[in-house]
PDB file of C-alpha atoms in Angstrom:
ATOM      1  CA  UNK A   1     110.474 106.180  99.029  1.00 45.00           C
ATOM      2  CA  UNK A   2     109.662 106.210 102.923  1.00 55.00           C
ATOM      3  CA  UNK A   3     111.271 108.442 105.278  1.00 59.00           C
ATOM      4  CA  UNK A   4     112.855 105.081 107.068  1.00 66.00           C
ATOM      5  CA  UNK A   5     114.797 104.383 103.626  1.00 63.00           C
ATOM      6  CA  UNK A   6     115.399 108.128 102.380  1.00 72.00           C
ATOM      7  CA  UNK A   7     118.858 108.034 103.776  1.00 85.00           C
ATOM      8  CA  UNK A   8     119.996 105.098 101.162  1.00 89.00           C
ATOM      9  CA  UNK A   9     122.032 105.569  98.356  1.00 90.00           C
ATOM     10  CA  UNK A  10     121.173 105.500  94.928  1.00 88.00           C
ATOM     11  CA  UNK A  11     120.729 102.473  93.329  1.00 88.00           C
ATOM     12  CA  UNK A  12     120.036 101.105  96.624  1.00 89.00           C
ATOM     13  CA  UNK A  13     115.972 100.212  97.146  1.00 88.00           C
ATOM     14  CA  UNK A  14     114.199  98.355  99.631  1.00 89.00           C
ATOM     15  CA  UNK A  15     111.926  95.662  97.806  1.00 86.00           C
ATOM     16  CA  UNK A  16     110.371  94.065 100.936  1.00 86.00           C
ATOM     17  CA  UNK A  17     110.202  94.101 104.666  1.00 86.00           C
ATOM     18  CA  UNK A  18     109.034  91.165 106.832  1.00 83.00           C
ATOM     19  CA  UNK A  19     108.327  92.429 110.328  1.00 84.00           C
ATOM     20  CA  UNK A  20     109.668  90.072 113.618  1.00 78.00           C
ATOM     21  CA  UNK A  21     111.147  88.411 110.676  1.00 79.00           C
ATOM     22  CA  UNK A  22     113.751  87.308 113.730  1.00 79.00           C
ATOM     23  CA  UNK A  23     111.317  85.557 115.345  1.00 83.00           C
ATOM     24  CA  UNK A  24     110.538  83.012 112.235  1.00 83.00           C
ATOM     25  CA  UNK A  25     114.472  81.903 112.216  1.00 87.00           C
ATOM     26  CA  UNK A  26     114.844  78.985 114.409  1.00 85.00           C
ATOM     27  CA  UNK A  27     118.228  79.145 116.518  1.00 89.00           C
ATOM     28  CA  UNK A  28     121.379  77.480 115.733  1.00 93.00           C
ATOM     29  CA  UNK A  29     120.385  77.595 111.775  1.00 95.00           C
ATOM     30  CA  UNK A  30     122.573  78.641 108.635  1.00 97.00           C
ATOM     31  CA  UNK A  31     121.663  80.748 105.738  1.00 96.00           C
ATOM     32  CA  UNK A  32     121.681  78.828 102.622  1.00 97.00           C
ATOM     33  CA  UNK A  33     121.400  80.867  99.511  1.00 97.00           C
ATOM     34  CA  UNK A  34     119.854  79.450  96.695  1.00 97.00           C
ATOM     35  CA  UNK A  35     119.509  80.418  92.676  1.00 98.00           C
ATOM     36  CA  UNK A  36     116.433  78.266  91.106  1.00 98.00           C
ATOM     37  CA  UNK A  37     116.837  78.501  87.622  1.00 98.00           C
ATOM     38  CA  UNK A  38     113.923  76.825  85.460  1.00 98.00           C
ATOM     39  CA  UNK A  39     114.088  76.784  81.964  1.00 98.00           C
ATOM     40  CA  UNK A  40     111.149  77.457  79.552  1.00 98.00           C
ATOM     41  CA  UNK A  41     108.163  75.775  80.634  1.00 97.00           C
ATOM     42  CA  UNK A  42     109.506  73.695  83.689  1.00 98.00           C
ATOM     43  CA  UNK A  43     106.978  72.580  86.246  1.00 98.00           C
ATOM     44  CA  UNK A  44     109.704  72.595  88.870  1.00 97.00           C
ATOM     45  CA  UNK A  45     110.313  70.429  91.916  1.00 97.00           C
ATOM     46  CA  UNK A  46     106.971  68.493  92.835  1.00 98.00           C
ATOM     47  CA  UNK A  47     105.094  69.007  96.287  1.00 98.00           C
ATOM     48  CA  UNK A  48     107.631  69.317  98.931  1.00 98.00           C
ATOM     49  CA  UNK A  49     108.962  70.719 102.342  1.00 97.00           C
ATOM     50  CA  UNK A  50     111.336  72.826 103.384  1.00 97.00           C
ATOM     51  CA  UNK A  51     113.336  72.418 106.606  1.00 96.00           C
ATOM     52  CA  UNK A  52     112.770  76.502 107.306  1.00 95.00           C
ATOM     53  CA  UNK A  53     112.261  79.329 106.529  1.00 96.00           C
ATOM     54  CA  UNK A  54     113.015  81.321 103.415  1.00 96.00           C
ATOM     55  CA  UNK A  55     113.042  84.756 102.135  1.00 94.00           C
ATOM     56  CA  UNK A  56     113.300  85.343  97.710  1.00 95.00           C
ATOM     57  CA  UNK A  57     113.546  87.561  94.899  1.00 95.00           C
ATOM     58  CA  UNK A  58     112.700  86.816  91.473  1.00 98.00           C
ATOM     59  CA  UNK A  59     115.014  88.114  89.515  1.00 98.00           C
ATOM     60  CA  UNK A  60     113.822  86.947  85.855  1.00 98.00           C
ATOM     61  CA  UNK A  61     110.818  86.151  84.232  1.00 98.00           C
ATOM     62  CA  UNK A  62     107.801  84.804  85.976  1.00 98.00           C
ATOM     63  CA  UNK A  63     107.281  82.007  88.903  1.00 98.00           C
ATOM     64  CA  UNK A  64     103.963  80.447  89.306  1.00 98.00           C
ATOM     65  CA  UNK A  65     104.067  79.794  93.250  1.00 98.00           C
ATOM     66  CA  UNK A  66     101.752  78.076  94.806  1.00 98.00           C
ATOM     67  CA  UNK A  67     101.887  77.243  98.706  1.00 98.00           C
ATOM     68  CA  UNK A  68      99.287  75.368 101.040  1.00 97.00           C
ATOM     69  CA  UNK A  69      96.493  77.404 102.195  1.00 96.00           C
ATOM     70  CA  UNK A  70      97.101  80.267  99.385  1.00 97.00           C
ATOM     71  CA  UNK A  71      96.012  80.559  96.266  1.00 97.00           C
ATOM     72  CA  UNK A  72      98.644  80.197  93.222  1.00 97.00           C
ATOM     73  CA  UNK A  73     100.097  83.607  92.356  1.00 98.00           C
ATOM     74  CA  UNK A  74     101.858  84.729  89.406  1.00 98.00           C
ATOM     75  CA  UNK A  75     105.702  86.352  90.513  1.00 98.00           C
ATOM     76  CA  UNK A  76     107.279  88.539  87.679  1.00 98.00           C
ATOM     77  CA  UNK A  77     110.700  89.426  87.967  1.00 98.00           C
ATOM     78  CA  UNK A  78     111.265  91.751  90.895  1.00 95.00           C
ATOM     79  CA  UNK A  79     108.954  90.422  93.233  1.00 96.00           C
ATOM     80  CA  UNK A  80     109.506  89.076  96.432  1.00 95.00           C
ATOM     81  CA  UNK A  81     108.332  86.329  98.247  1.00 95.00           C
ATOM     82  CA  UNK A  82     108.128  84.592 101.742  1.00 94.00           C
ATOM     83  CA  UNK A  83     107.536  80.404 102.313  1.00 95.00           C
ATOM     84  CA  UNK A  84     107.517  79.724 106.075  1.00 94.00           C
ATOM     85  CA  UNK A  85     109.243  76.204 105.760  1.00 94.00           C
ATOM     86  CA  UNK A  86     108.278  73.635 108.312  1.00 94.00           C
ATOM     87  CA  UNK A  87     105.351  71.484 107.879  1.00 96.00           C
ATOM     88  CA  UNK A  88     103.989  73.911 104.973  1.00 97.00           C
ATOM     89  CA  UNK A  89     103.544  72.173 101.808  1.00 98.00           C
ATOM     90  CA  UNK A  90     105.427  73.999  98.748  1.00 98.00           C
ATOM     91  CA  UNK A  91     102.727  72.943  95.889  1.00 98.00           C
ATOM     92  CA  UNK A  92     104.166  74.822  93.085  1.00 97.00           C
ATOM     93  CA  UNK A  93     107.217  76.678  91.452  1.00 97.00           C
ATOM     94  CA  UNK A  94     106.954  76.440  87.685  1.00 98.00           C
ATOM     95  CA  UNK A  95     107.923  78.924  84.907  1.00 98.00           C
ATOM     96  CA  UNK A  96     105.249  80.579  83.888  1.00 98.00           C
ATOM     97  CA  UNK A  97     106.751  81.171  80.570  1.00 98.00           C
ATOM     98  CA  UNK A  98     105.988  78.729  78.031  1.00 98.00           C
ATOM     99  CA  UNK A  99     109.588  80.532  75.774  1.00 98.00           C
ATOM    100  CA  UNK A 100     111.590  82.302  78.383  1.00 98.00           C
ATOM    101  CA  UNK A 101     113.527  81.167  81.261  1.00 98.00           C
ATOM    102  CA  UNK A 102     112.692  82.050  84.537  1.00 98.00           C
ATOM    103  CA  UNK A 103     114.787  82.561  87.952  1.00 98.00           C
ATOM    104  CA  UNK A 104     114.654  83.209  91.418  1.00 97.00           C
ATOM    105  CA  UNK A 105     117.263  83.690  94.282  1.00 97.00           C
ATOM    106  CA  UNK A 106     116.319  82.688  97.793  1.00 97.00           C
ATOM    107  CA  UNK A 107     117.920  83.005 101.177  1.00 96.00           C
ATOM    108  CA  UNK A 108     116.927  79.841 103.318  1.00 96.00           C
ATOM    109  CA  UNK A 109     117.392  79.397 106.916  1.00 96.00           C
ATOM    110  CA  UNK A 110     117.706  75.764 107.979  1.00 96.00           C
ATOM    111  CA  UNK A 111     119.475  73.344 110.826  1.00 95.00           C
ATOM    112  CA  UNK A 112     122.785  72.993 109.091  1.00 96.00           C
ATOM    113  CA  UNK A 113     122.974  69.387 107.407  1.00 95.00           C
ATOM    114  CA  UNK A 114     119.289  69.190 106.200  1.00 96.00           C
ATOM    115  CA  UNK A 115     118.061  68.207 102.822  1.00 97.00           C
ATOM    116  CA  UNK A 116     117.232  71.913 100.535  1.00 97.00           C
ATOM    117  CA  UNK A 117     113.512  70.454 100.421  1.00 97.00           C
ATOM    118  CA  UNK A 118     112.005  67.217 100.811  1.00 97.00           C
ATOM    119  CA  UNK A 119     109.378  65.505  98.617  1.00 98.00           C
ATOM    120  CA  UNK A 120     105.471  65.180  99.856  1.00 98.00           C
ATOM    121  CA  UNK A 121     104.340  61.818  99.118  1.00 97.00           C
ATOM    122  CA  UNK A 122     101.082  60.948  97.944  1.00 97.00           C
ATOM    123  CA  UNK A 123      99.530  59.972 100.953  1.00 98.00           C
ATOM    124  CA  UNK A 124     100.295  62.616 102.693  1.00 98.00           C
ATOM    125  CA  UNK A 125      99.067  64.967  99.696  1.00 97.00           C
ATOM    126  CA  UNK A 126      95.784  63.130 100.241  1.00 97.00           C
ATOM    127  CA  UNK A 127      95.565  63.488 104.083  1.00 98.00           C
ATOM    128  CA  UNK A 128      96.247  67.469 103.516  1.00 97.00           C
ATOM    129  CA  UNK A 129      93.480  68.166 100.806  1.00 96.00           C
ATOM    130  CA  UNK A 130      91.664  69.764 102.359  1.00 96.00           C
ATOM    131  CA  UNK A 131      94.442  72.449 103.632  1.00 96.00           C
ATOM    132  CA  UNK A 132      95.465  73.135  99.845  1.00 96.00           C
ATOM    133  CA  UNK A 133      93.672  76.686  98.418  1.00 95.00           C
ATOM    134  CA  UNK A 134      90.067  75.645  97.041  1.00 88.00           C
ATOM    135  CA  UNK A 135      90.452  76.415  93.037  1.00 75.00           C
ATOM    136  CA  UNK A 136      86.851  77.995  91.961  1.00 71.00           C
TER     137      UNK A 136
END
């Protein structure tokens, strides 16, 4: 445990720290928070958007995550992860697990009225190839 987080109590643990994380939250925004639950084998929601940015946890099982410019990564439970929102594309958010559910919580900050995410279209996926992570 770091000195900055010795003075928590117990059962109380830091699991990640974004710094200026201020500075990504667009003004006059809500936080939305949001449980994804997939069950056994789900690809999830198909390319898509969303409207800003958001800050998650998974808190069961394992999320393949996949955004553009990155390479796919495998989350296990207790991870955390970071999508900027905005013009990013969101390629992937499957279970991993083939037999297990999987889940994750997020805390989204977005102009209050706006769509959770919003599908890519095909087109668009075409114009952007070239942005998405090049697969060996």
């Amino acid at each position: 445990m770091s000195a900055e987080h010795a003075h928590l109590p117990p059962g109380v643990e830091v699991i990640a720290t974004l710094p200026e994380a201020t500075a990504r939250i667009p003004a006059g925004t809500e936080a939305r928070t949001i449980r994804v639950t997939l069950p056994p084998g789900d690809p999830g929601a198909p390319p898509h958007r969303h409207p800003g940015p958001l800050f998650g946890y998974v808190t069961e099982g394992e999320i393949l995550f996949e955004l553009e410019g990155q390479p796919p990564r495998v989350l296990k439970a207790g991870d955390a992860l970071f999508e900027p929102g905005g013009d990013v594309i969101h390629y992937q958010g499957a279970n991993n697990l083939p037999d297990a559910q999987s889940q994750l919580v997020v805390t989204m900050f977005a102009p209050p009225g706006t769509p959770v995410l919003t599908v890519v279209g095909a087109e668009e996926l075409a114009e952007r190839r070239h942005l998405r992570f090049a697969q060996p």
